[in-house]
Tab-separated table of C-alpha atoms (C1' of nucleotides) in Angstrom:
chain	number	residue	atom	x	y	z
A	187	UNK	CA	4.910	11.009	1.188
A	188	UNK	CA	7.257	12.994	3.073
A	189	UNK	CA	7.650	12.593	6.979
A	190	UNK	CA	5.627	15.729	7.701
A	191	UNK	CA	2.273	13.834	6.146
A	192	UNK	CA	2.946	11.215	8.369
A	193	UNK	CA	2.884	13.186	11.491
A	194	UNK	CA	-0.035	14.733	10.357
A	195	UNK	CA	-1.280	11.058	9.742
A	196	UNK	CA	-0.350	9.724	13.060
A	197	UNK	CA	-2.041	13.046	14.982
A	198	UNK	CA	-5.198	12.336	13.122
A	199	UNK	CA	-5.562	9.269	14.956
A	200	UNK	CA	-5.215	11.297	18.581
A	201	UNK	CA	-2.475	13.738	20.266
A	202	UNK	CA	0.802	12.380	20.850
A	203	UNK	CA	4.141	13.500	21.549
A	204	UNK	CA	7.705	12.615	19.016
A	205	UNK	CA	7.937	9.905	21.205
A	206	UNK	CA	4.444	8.531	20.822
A	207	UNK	CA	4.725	9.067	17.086
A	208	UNK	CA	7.901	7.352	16.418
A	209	UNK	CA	5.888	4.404	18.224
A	210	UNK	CA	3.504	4.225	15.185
A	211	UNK	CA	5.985	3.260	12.423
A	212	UNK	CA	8.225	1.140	14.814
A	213	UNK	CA	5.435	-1.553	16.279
A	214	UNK	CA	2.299	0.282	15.322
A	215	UNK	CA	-0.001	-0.349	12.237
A	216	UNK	CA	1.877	1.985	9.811
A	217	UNK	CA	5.367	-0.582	10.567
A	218	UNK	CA	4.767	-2.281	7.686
A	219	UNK	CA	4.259	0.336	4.583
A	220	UNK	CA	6.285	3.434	6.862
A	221	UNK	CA	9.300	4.521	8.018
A	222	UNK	CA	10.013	7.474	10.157
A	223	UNK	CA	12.492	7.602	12.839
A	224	UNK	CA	13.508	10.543	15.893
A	225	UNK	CA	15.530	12.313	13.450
A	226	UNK	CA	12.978	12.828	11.100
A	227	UNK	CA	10.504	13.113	13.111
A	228	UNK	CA	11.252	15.970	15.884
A	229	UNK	CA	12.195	18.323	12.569
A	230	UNK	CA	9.020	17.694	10.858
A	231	UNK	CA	6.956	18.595	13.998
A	232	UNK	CA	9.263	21.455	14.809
A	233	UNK	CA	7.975	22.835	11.015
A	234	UNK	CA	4.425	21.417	11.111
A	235	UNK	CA	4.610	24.489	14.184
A	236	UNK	CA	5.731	26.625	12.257
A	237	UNK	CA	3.627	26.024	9.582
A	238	UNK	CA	0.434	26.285	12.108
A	239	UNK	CA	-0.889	22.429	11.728
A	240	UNK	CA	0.170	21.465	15.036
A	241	UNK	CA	-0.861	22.842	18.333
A	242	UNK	CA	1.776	22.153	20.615
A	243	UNK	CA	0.897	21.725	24.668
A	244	UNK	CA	4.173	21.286	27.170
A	245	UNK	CA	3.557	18.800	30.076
A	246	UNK	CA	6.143	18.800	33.106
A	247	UNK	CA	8.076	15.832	33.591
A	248	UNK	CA	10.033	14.786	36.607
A	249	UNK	CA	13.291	13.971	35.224
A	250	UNK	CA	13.127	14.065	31.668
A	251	UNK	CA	12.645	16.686	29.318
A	252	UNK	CA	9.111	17.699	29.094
A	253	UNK	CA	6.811	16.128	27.093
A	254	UNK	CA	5.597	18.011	24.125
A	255	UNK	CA	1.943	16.591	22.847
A	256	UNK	CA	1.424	17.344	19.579
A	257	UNK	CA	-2.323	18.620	18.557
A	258	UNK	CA	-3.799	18.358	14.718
A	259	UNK	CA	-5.094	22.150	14.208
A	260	UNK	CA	-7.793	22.858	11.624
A	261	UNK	CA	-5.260	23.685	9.356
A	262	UNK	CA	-3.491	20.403	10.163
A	263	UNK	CA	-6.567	18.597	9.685
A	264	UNK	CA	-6.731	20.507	5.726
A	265	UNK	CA	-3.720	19.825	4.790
A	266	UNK	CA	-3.758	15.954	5.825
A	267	UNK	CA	-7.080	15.804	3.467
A	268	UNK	CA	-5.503	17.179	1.053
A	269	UNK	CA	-2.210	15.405	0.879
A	270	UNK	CA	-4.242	12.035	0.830
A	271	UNK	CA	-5.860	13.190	-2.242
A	272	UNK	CA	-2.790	13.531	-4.040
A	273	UNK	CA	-1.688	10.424	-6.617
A	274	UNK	CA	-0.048	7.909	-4.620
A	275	UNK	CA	3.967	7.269	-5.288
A	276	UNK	CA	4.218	3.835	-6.479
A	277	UNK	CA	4.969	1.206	-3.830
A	278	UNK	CA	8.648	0.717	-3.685
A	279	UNK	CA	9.430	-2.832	-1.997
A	280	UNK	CA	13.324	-3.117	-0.844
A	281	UNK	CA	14.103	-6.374	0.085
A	282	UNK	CA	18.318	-7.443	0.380
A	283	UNK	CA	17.139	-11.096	1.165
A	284	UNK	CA	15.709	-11.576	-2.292
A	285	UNK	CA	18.566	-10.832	-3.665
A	286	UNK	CA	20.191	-13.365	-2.180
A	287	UNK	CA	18.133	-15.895	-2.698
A	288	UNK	CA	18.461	-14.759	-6.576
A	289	UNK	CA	21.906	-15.134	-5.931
A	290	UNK	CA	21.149	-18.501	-4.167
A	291	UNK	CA	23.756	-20.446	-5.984
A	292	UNK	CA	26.637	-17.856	-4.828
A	293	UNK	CA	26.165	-19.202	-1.062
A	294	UNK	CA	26.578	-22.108	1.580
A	295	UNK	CA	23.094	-24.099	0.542
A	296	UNK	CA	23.336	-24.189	4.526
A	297	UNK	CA	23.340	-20.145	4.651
A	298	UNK	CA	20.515	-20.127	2.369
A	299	UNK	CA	18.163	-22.584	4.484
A	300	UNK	CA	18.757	-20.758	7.304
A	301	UNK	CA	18.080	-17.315	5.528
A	302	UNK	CA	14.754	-18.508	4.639
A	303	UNK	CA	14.072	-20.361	7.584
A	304	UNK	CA	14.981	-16.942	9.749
A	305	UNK	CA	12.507	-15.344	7.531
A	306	UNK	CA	9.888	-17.705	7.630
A	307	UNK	CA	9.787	-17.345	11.500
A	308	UNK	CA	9.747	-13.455	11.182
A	309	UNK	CA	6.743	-13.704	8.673
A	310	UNK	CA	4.852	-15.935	11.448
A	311	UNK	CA	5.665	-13.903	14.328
A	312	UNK	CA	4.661	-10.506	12.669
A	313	UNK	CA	1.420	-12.126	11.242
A	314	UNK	CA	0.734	-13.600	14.919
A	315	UNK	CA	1.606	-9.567	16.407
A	316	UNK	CA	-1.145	-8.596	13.747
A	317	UNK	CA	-3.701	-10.535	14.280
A	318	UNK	CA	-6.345	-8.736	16.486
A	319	UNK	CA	-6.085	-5.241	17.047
A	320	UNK	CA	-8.344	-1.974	17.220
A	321	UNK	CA	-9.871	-1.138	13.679
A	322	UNK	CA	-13.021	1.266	14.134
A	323	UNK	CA	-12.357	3.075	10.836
A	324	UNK	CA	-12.949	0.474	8.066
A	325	UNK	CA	-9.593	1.281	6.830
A	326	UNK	CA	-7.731	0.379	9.625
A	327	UNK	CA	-9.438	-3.524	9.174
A	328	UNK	CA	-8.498	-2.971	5.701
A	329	UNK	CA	-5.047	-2.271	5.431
A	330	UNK	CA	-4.391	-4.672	8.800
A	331	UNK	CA	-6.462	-7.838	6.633
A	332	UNK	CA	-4.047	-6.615	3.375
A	333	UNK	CA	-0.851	-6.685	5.697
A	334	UNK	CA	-1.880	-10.347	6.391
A	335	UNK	CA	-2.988	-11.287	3.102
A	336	UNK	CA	0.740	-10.454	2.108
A	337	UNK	CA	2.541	-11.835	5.019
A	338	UNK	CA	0.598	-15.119	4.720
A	339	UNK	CA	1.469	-15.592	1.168
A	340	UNK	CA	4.961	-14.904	1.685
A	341	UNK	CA	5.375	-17.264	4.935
A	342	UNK	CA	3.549	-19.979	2.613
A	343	UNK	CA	5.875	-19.360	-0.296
A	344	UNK	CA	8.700	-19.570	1.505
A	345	UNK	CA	7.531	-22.964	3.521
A	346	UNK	CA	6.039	-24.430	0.429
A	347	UNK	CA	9.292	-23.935	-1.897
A	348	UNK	CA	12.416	-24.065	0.369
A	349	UNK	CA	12.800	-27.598	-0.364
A	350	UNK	CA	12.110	-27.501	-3.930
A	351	UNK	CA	14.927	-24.694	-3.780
A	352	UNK	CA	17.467	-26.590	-1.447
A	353	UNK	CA	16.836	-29.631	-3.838
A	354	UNK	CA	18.235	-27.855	-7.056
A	355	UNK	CA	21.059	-26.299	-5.338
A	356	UNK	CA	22.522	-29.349	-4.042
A	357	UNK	CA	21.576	-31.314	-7.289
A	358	UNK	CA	24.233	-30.734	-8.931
A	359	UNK	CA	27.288	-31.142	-6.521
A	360	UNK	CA	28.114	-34.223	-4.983
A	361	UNK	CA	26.807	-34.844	-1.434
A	362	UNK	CA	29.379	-32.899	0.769
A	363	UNK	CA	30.117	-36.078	2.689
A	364	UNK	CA	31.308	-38.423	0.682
A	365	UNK	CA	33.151	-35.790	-2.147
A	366	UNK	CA	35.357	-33.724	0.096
B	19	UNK	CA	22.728	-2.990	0.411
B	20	UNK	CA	23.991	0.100	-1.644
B	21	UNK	CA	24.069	0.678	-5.337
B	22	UNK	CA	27.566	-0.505	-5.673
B	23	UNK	CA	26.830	-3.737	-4.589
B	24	UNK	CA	23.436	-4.059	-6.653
B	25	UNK	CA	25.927	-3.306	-9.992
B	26	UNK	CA	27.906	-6.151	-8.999
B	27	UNK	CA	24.985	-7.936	-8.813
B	28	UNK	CA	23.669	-7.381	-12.274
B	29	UNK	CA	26.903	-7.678	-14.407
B	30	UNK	CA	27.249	-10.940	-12.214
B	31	UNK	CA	24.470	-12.564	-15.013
B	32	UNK	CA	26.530	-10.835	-17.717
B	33	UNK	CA	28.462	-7.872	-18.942
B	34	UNK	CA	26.579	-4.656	-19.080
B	35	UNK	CA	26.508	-0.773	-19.674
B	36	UNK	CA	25.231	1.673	-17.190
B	37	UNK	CA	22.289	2.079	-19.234
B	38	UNK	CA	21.195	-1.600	-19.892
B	39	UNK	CA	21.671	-1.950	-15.592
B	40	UNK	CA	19.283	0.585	-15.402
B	41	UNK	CA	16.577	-1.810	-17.052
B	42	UNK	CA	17.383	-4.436	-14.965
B	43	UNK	CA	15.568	-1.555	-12.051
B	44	UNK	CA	13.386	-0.471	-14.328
B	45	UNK	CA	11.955	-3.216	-15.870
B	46	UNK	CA	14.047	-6.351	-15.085
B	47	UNK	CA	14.165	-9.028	-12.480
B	48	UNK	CA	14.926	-6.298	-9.886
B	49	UNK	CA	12.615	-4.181	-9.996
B	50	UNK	CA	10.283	-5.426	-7.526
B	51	UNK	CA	12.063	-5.188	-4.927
B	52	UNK	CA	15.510	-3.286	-5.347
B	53	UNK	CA	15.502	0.513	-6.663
B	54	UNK	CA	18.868	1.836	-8.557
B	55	UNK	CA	19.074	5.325	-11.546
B	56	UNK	CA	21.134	6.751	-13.543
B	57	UNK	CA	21.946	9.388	-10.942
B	58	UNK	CA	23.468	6.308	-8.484
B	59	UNK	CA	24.193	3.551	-11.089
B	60	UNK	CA	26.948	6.027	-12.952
B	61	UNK	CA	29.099	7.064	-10.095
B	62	UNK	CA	28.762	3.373	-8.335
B	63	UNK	CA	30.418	2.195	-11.861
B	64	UNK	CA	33.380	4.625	-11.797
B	65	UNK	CA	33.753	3.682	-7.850
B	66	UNK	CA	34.042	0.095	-8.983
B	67	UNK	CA	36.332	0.622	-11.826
B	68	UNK	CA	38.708	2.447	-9.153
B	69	UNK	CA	38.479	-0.454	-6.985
B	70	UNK	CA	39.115	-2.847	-9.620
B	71	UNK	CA	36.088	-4.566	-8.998
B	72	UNK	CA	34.878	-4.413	-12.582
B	73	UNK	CA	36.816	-3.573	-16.087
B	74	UNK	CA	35.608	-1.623	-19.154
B	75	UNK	CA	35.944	-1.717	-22.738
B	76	UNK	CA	34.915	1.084	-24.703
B	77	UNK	CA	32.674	0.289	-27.119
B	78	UNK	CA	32.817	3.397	-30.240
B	79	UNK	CA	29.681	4.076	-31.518
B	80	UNK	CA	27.932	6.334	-34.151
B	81	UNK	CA	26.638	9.392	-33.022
B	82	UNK	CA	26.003	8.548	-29.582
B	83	UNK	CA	28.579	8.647	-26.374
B	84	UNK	CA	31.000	5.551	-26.338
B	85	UNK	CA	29.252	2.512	-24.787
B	86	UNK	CA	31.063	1.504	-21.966
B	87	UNK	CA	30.627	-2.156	-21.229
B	88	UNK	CA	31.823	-3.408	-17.894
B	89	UNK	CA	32.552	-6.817	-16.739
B	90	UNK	CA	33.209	-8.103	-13.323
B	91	UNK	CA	36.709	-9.209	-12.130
B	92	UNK	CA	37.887	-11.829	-10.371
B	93	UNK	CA	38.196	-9.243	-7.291
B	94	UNK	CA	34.458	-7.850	-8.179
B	95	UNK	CA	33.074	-11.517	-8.295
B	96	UNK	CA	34.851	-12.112	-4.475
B	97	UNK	CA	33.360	-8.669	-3.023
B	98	UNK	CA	30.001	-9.987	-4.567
B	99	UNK	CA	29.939	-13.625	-2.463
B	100	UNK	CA	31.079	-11.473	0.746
B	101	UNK	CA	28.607	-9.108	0.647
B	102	UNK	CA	25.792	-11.135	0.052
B	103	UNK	CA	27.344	-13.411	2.774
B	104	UNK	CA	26.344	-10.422	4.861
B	105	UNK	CA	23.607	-10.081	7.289
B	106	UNK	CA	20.523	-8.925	5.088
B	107	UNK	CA	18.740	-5.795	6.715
B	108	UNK	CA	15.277	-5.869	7.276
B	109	UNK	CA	12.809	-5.826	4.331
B	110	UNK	CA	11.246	-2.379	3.866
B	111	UNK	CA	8.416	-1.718	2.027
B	112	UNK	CA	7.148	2.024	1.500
B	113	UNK	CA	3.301	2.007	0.397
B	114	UNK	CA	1.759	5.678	0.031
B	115	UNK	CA	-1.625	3.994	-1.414
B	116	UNK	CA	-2.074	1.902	2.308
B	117	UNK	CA	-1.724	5.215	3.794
B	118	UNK	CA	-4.508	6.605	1.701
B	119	UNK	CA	-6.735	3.784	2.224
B	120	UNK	CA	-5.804	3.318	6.043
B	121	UNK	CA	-7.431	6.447	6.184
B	122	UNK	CA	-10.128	5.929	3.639
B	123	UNK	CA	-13.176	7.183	5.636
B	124	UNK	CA	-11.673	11.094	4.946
B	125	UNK	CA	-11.851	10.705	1.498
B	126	UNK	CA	-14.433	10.623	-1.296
B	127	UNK	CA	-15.759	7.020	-1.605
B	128	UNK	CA	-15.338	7.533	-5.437
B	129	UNK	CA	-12.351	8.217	-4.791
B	130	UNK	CA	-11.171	5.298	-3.080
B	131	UNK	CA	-12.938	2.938	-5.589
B	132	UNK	CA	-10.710	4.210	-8.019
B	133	UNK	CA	-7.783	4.038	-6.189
B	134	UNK	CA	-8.300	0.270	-5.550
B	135	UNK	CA	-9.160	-0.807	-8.924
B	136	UNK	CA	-6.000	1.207	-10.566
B	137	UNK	CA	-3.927	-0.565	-8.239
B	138	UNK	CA	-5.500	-3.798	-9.089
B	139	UNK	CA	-4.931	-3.770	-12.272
B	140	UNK	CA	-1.043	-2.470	-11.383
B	141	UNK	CA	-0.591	-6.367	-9.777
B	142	UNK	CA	-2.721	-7.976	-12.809
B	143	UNK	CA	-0.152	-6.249	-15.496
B	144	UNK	CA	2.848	-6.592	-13.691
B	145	UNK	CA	1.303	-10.405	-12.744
B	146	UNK	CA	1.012	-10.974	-16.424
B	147	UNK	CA	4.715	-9.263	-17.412
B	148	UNK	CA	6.309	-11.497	-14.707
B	149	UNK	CA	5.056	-15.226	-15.892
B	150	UNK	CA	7.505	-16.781	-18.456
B	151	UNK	CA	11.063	-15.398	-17.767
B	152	UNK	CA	14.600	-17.084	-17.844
B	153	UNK	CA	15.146	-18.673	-14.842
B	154	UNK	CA	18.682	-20.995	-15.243
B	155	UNK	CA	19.812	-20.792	-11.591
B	156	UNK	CA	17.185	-22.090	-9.150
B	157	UNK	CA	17.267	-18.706	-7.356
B	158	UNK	CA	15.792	-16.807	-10.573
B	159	UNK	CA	12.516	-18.660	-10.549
B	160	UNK	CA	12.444	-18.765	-6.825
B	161	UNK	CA	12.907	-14.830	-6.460
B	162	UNK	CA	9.981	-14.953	-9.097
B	163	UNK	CA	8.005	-17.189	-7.990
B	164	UNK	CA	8.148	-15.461	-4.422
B	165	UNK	CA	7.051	-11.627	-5.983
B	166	UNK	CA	4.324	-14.077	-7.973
B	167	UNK	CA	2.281	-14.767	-4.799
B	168	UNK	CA	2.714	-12.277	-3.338
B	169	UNK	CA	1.666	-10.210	-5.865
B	170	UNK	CA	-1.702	-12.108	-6.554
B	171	UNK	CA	-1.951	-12.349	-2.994
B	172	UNK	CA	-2.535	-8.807	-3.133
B	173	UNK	CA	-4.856	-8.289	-6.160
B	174	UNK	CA	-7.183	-10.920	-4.703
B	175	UNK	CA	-7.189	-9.718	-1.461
B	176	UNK	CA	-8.207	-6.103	-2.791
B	177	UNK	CA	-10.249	-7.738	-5.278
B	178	UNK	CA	-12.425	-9.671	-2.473
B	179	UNK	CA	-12.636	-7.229	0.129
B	180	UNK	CA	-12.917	-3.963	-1.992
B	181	UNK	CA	-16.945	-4.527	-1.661
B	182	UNK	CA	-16.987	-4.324	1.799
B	183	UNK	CA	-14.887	-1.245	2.225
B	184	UNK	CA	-17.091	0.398	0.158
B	185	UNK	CA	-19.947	-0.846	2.304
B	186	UNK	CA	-18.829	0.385	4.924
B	187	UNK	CA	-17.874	3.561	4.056
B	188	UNK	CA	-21.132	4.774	2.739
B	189	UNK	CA	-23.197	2.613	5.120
B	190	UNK	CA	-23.559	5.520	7.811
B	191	UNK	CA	-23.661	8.187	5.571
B	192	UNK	CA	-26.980	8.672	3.802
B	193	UNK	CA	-26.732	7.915	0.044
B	194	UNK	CA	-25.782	10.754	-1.924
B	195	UNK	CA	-28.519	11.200	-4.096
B	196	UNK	CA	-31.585	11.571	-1.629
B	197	UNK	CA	-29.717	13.437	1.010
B	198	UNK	CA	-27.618	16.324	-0.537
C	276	DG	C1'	24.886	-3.581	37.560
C	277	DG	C1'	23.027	-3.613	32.880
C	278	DT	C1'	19.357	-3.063	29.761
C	279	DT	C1'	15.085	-1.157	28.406
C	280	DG	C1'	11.848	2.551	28.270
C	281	DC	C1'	10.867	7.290	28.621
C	282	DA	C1'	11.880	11.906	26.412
C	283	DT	C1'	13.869	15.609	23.362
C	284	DG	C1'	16.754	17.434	20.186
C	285	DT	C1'	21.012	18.663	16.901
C	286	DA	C1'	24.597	17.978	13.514
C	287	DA	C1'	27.354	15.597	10.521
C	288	DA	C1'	27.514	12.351	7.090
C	289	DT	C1'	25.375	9.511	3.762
C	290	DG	C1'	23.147	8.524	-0.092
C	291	DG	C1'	20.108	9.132	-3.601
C	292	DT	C1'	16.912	11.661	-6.682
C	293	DT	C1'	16.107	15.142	-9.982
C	294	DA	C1'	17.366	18.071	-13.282
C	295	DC	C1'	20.517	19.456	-16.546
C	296	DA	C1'	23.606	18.910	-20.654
C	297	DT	C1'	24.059	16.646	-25.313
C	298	DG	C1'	22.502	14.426	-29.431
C	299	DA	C1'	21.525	10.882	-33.211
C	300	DT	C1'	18.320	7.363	-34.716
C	301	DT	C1'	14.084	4.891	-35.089
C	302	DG	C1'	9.352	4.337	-34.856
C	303	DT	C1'	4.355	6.477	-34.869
D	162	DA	C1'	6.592	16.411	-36.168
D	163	DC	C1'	7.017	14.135	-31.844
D	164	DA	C1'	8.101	10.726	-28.683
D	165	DA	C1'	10.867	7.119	-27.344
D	166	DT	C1'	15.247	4.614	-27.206
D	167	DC	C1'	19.951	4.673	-26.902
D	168	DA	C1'	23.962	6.562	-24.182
D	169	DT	C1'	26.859	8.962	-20.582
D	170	DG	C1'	27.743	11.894	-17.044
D	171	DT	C1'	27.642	15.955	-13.416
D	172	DA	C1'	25.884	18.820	-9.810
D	173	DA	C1'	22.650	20.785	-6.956
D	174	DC	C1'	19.433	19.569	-3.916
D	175	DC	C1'	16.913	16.842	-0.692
D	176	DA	C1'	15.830	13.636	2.869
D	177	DT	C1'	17.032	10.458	6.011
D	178	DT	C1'	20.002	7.921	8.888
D	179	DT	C1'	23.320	7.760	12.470
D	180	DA	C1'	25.640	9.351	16.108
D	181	DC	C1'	25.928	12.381	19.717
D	182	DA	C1'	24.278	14.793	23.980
D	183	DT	C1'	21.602	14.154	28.411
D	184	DG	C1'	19.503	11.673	32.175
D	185	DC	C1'	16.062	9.372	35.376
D	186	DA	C1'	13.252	5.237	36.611
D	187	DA	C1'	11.992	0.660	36.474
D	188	DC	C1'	12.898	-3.933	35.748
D	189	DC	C1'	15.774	-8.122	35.606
DNA sequence: GGTTGCATGTAAATGGTTACATGATTGT
DNA sequence: ACAATCATGTAACCATTTACATGCAACC
């Protein structure tokens, strides 16, 4: 799902400028199954344009550069439809920390606690950004309740099993105290 | 964390070819949530063999290419603890089937059934194909036992809340049958 | 006075996927 | 017969990230 569905994505949920849009995949509701950034983003509108799915209307700005607000045309509105009918790629998951936690008995026992305990509080705080939020099409609810479903396994996991973890990584060596 | 490292990664449990560290992607312990092909895998190798990171020995075969089998060095085993010493970047996780079903009220009802119960039955196989593995260092089974819950977390949450999606996506339409 | 937010855009560099090229053997 | 598995590698293509370029206003 190339950048250029997403905008169209994003725009069927109201106008909105690059800016706005950008918005979306960094705190919005597509953060956590998106990714889209300026550079991607300006390009893909500039050819969503082209292409006649976006209306484009310029409003005046003091000091900055104006403020382009981007428009789903008909056409826009086809092709999103369209696109969302199309098989789904498979879900591609890219996670560095689990590898080192696979690699858990490569590192400081102490650098592995605190990985997990860093991502424990990153699980809690997303789950507590997610709870609540604006879901008229069912959806939204949907894929916000799924979000959490994961998350809160994950956090629970990762609470529930660090210990078990830390246990066999230290089992074998000596206590660092006394055997240095 | 780029494809070089990931190689180091895999012939870190053993010695390998290019081809049998493709599996490990493909259908190994790292394919839920790491992505490495051919295309990346076979230039990363010859990169590492410059750096001295990994050795080869050429295994002759039949009528296939020679099988190269690499091993990690001393120097490859030290760049392996640094890097995954290293400040992991943020998990990212790429889902085109949310996007479908975040927007599920533009598409066919029928359609979105479907989509749910393939993917359903996606987390059930690959739920099924993960229990019972090797697992010697503690990090193995806790790597697993992480993409475990999360996993079921997933099927069940589809699993429990597919019926209400699908309520309320027909409920303000008229059924199709009387009203078409 | 420094950081964050607003606001757009380009260009270079990175990195990876996809397709191609080759070809025997084994299983269905 | 046909597909899959084994086995390596290159090159064109594609997309995205990152850095650059610009600059005001508001908040701390």
């Amino acid at each position: 799902m190339d950048v250029k569905t997403l905008c169209l994505s994003v725009l069927s949920l109201g106008e909105a400028s690059g800016y706005e849009i950008r918005k979306h995949f960094e705190e919005g509701a597509f953060r956590h199954f998106q990714t889209a950034t300026f550079g991607s983003i300006y390009p893909a509108l500039g050819k969503l344009y082209e292409l006649g799915q976006v209306s484009v209307i310029e409003h005046e700005q003091d000091g900055r550069p104006d403020k382009k607000v981007y428009t789903l045309t008909e056409s826009g509105r086809t092709a999103l439809q369209q696109a969302l009918l199309r098989d789904p790629a498979p879900d591609a998951m890219r996670s560095d920390l689990l590898v080192q936690l696979f690699f858990a008995h490569l590192l400081p026992p102490e650098k592995v606690a605190a990985l997990i305990d860093q991502r424990i509080a990153e699980y809690r705080a997303c789950i507590e950004k997610m709870t609540g939020c604006t879901k008229a099409p069912p959806g939204h609810g949907f894929v916000q309740g799924m979000g959490l479903a994961i998350y809160s396994a994950a956090a629970i996991y990762l609470e529930q099993n660090k210990a078990g973890l830390m246990a066999r990584l230290t089992a074998d060596r000596p206590e660092k105290d006394t055997a240095e």
